[in-house]
């Protein structure tokens, strides 16, 4: 696969997922293969256990559903990270996986994942646009700064209530598709 899309929303037909699907469309038009992970569908997913096993092995040593995602991210040329905001933060499903990104760092905090992977970020929210934008910037900044990903686009979708709002917004869908074509 060339692109990994991570959907943290518990809704498979909600705004976050709809925007990611538009990005995927754009990437597919460029001949990219896509693997989509719906974090809410994982039955055995844990956050970082602070065991430090990754520091001696070079990869996370936990054997759960997130292990497959981490490996896919290592192998991919690009990643789409998406989450709705819950109480001003990424939702719990996203945070469980995000904490495991610690395995992409050596003991000296240098990245042990190949640099230059393309990154797109999607954050949706029902309200609190400033908080959602700050969250999207934070996710993008961590991935670019610590892990040397290359940001290619970011969508902060506000007013995301009800869950079909994005599907009716042709401008945001076109923007998402255009970002997907950058992969």
mmCIF file of C-alpha atoms in Angstrom:
data_model
loop_
_atom_site.group_PDB
_atom_site.id
_atom_site.type_symbol
_atom_site.label_atom_id
_atom_site.label_comp_id
_atom_site.label_asym_id
_atom_site.label_seq_id
_atom_site.Cartn_x
_atom_site.Cartn_y
_atom_site.Cartn_z
ATOM 1 C CA UNK A 1 0.000 0.000 0.000
ATOM 2 C CA UNK A 2 1.162 3.520 -0.497
ATOM 3 C CA UNK A 3 -1.222 5.595 1.651
ATOM 4 C CA UNK A 4 -2.576 4.799 5.117
ATOM 5 C CA UNK A 5 -5.796 6.563 6.122
ATOM 6 C CA UNK A 6 -6.597 6.557 9.830
ATOM 7 C CA UNK A 7 -10.173 7.410 10.775
ATOM 8 C CA UNK A 8 -10.660 7.935 14.500
ATOM 9 C CA UNK A 9 -14.326 8.870 14.332
ATOM 10 C CA UNK A 10 -16.720 6.276 15.753
ATOM 11 C CA UNK A 11 -19.075 7.094 12.858
ATOM 12 C CA UNK A 12 -18.407 5.393 9.533
ATOM 13 C CA UNK A 13 -20.691 7.898 7.781
ATOM 14 C CA UNK A 14 -19.899 11.005 9.770
ATOM 15 C CA UNK A 15 -18.179 14.221 8.746
ATOM 16 C CA UNK A 16 -14.609 13.112 9.497
ATOM 17 C CA UNK A 17 -14.997 9.929 7.476
ATOM 18 C CA UNK A 18 -16.703 11.755 4.600
ATOM 19 C CA UNK A 19 -13.787 14.190 4.283
ATOM 20 C CA UNK A 20 -11.220 11.367 4.447
ATOM 21 C CA UNK A 21 -13.139 9.482 1.724
ATOM 22 C CA UNK A 22 -12.849 12.550 -0.532
ATOM 23 C CA UNK A 23 -9.079 12.643 0.101
ATOM 24 C CA UNK A 24 -8.901 8.952 -0.744
ATOM 25 C CA UNK A 25 -10.740 9.608 -4.026
ATOM 26 C CA UNK A 26 -8.106 12.153 -4.995
ATOM 27 C CA UNK A 27 -5.249 9.825 -4.070
ATOM 28 C CA UNK A 28 -6.802 6.941 -6.021
ATOM 29 C CA UNK A 29 -7.070 9.168 -9.082
ATOM 30 C CA UNK A 30 -3.274 9.433 -8.867
ATOM 31 C CA UNK A 31 -2.987 5.639 -8.806
ATOM 32 C CA UNK A 32 -2.294 5.347 -5.089
ATOM 33 C CA UNK A 33 -3.273 2.278 -3.129
ATOM 34 C CA UNK A 34 -5.034 3.062 0.132
ATOM 35 C CA UNK A 35 -5.443 1.112 3.352
ATOM 36 C CA UNK A 36 -8.095 2.547 5.667
ATOM 37 C CA UNK A 37 -8.149 1.862 9.383
ATOM 38 C CA UNK A 38 -11.275 2.673 11.380
ATOM 39 C CA UNK A 39 -9.918 2.888 14.917
ATOM 40 C CA UNK A 40 -13.325 2.399 16.517
ATOM 41 C CA UNK A 41 -13.592 -1.030 14.859
ATOM 42 C CA UNK A 42 -10.433 -2.342 16.544
ATOM 43 C CA UNK A 43 -11.217 -4.951 19.175
ATOM 44 C CA UNK A 44 -7.780 -5.116 20.797
ATOM 45 C CA UNK A 45 -6.076 -1.717 20.867
ATOM 46 C CA UNK A 46 -3.925 -0.359 23.641
ATOM 47 C CA UNK A 47 -2.112 2.880 24.239
ATOM 48 C CA UNK A 48 1.605 3.069 24.960
ATOM 49 C CA UNK A 49 2.573 0.947 27.978
ATOM 50 C CA UNK A 50 5.816 2.884 28.649
ATOM 51 C CA UNK A 51 7.685 -0.433 28.544
ATOM 52 C CA UNK A 52 10.519 1.118 26.482
ATOM 53 C CA UNK A 53 10.719 -2.067 24.372
ATOM 54 C CA UNK A 54 10.609 0.065 21.246
ATOM 55 C CA UNK A 55 13.843 1.763 22.229
ATOM 56 C CA UNK A 56 15.821 -1.498 22.012
ATOM 57 C CA UNK A 57 13.882 -3.140 19.167
ATOM 58 C CA UNK A 58 13.291 -0.085 16.952
ATOM 59 C CA UNK A 59 9.552 -0.754 16.808
ATOM 60 C CA UNK A 60 6.657 -1.118 19.218
ATOM 61 C CA UNK A 61 6.715 -4.549 20.867
ATOM 62 C CA UNK A 62 3.009 -4.669 21.807
ATOM 63 C CA UNK A 63 1.034 -7.205 19.796
ATOM 64 C CA UNK A 64 -2.410 -5.718 19.320
ATOM 65 C CA UNK A 65 -4.478 -4.217 16.503
ATOM 66 C CA UNK A 66 -2.502 -0.964 16.616
ATOM 67 C CA UNK A 67 0.709 -2.899 15.796
ATOM 68 C CA UNK A 68 -0.550 -3.486 12.249
ATOM 69 C CA UNK A 69 -1.290 0.218 11.823
ATOM 70 C CA UNK A 70 2.153 1.247 13.075
ATOM 71 C CA UNK A 71 3.803 -1.169 10.635
ATOM 72 C CA UNK A 72 1.612 0.090 7.789
ATOM 73 C CA UNK A 73 2.637 3.669 8.621
ATOM 74 C CA UNK A 74 6.322 2.663 8.479
ATOM 75 C CA UNK A 75 5.807 1.115 5.040
ATOM 76 C CA UNK A 76 3.567 3.862 3.608
ATOM 77 C CA UNK A 77 4.623 6.838 1.542
ATOM 78 C CA UNK A 78 1.853 8.933 3.038
ATOM 79 C CA UNK A 79 -0.600 9.072 5.938
ATOM 80 C CA UNK A 80 -3.983 10.699 6.492
ATOM 81 C CA UNK A 81 -4.681 11.324 10.184
ATOM 82 C CA UNK A 82 -8.218 12.269 11.150
ATOM 83 C CA UNK A 83 -10.108 12.826 14.363
ATOM 84 C CA UNK A 84 -13.167 14.623 15.619
ATOM 85 C CA UNK A 85 -12.636 16.904 18.602
ATOM 86 C CA UNK A 86 -14.146 15.818 21.876
ATOM 87 C CA UNK A 87 -13.946 18.377 24.667
ATOM 88 C CA UNK A 88 -11.303 20.305 22.732
ATOM 89 C CA UNK A 89 -8.976 17.345 22.153
ATOM 90 C CA UNK A 90 -8.534 14.434 19.777
ATOM 91 C CA UNK A 91 -10.918 11.638 20.672
ATOM 92 C CA UNK A 92 -9.823 8.635 22.722
ATOM 93 C CA UNK A 93 -9.525 6.299 19.745
ATOM 94 C CA UNK A 94 -6.980 8.635 18.127
ATOM 95 C CA UNK A 95 -5.041 9.206 21.343
ATOM 96 C CA UNK A 96 -4.553 5.463 21.944
ATOM 97 C CA UNK A 97 -2.819 5.191 18.582
ATOM 98 C CA UNK A 98 -1.036 8.530 18.749
ATOM 99 C CA UNK A 99 0.691 7.607 22.006
ATOM 100 C CA UNK A 100 2.135 4.589 20.214
ATOM 101 C CA UNK A 101 3.902 6.935 17.758
ATOM 102 C CA UNK A 102 6.504 7.080 20.541
ATOM 103 C CA UNK A 103 7.846 3.885 18.966
ATOM 104 C CA UNK A 104 8.862 5.973 15.921
ATOM 105 C CA UNK A 105 11.469 7.733 18.103
ATOM 106 C CA UNK A 106 14.875 6.546 19.225
ATOM 107 C CA UNK A 107 16.023 7.037 22.810
ATOM 108 C CA UNK A 108 17.537 10.412 21.822
ATOM 109 C CA UNK A 109 14.182 11.430 20.264
ATOM 110 C CA UNK A 110 15.506 11.242 16.705
ATOM 111 C CA UNK A 111 13.046 9.612 14.305
ATOM 112 C CA UNK A 112 13.488 5.957 13.393
ATOM 113 C CA UNK A 113 10.810 6.109 10.705
ATOM 114 C CA UNK A 114 11.789 7.144 7.176
ATOM 115 C CA UNK A 115 11.567 10.932 6.733
ATOM 116 C CA UNK A 116 9.582 12.612 3.994
ATOM 117 C CA UNK A 117 6.297 10.742 4.276
ATOM 118 C CA UNK A 118 3.418 12.921 3.122
ATOM 119 C CA UNK A 119 0.843 13.910 5.716
ATOM 120 C CA UNK A 120 -2.722 15.176 5.546
ATOM 121 C CA UNK A 121 -4.699 16.045 8.682
ATOM 122 C CA UNK A 122 -8.472 16.240 9.152
ATOM 123 C CA UNK A 123 -10.073 17.582 12.318
ATOM 124 C CA UNK A 124 -13.810 18.075 12.633
ATOM 125 C CA UNK A 125 -15.852 19.675 15.366
ATOM 126 C CA UNK A 126 -19.372 20.761 16.168
ATOM 127 C CA UNK A 127 -18.154 23.983 17.728
ATOM 128 C CA UNK A 128 -15.004 25.573 19.053
ATOM 129 C CA UNK A 129 -13.276 26.329 15.767
ATOM 130 C CA UNK A 130 -10.227 27.842 17.465
ATOM 131 C CA UNK A 131 -9.657 24.675 19.488
ATOM 132 C CA UNK A 132 -10.073 22.449 16.442
ATOM 133 C CA UNK A 133 -7.596 24.524 14.444
ATOM 134 C CA UNK A 134 -5.122 24.406 17.333
ATOM 135 C CA UNK A 135 -5.535 20.619 17.516
ATOM 136 C CA UNK A 136 -4.953 20.209 13.765
ATOM 137 C CA UNK A 137 -1.863 22.431 13.982
ATOM 138 C CA UNK A 138 -0.597 20.424 16.949
ATOM 139 C CA UNK A 139 -1.021 17.061 15.190
ATOM 140 C CA UNK A 140 0.629 18.386 12.033
ATOM 141 C CA UNK A 141 3.426 20.045 14.017
ATOM 142 C CA UNK A 142 4.298 16.910 15.968
ATOM 143 C CA UNK A 143 4.330 14.729 12.877
ATOM 144 C CA UNK A 144 6.403 17.217 10.867
ATOM 145 C CA UNK A 145 8.715 18.297 13.664
ATOM 146 C CA UNK A 146 9.471 15.070 15.473
ATOM 147 C CA UNK A 147 8.883 12.485 12.759
ATOM 148 C CA UNK A 148 9.854 14.526 9.668
ATOM 149 C CA UNK A 149 6.573 14.038 7.815
ATOM 150 C CA UNK A 150 5.868 16.541 5.029
ATOM 151 C CA UNK A 151 2.472 18.253 5.414
ATOM 152 C CA UNK A 152 0.514 18.457 2.158
ATOM 153 C CA UNK A 153 -2.795 19.736 3.484
ATOM 154 C CA UNK A 154 -5.061 20.133 6.446
ATOM 155 C CA UNK A 155 -8.799 20.506 6.820
ATOM 156 C CA UNK A 156 -10.489 21.826 9.932
ATOM 157 C CA UNK A 157 -14.209 21.299 9.470
ATOM 158 C CA UNK A 158 -16.352 23.236 11.918
ATOM 159 C CA UNK A 159 -20.081 23.241 12.455
ATOM 160 C CA UNK A 160 -19.970 19.486 11.974
ATOM 161 C CA UNK A 161 -23.400 18.798 13.412
ATOM 162 C CA UNK A 162 -25.350 16.857 12.209
ATOM 163 C CA UNK A 163 -23.059 14.047 11.011
ATOM 164 C CA UNK A 164 -23.934 14.491 7.329
ATOM 165 C CA UNK A 165 -22.942 18.170 7.126
ATOM 166 C CA UNK A 166 -19.690 17.524 5.210
ATOM 167 C CA UNK A 167 -21.457 15.431 2.579
ATOM 168 C CA UNK A 168 -23.471 18.532 1.634
ATOM 169 C CA UNK A 169 -20.466 20.870 1.474
ATOM 170 C CA UNK A 170 -19.075 20.702 -2.061
ATOM 171 C CA UNK A 171 -16.278 23.180 -1.276
ATOM 172 C CA UNK A 172 -14.795 21.097 1.550
ATOM 173 C CA UNK A 173 -15.125 17.888 -0.474
ATOM 174 C CA UNK A 174 -13.326 19.513 -3.414
ATOM 175 C CA UNK A 175 -10.593 20.763 -1.082
ATOM 176 C CA UNK A 176 -10.194 17.278 0.409
ATOM 177 C CA UNK A 177 -9.997 15.683 -3.028
ATOM 178 C CA UNK A 178 -7.373 18.220 -4.099
ATOM 179 C CA UNK A 179 -5.276 17.392 -1.034
ATOM 180 C CA UNK A 180 -5.624 13.688 -1.827
ATOM 181 C CA UNK A 181 -4.246 14.317 -5.317
ATOM 182 C CA UNK A 182 -1.029 15.595 -3.712
ATOM 183 C CA UNK A 183 -0.175 12.077 -2.507
#
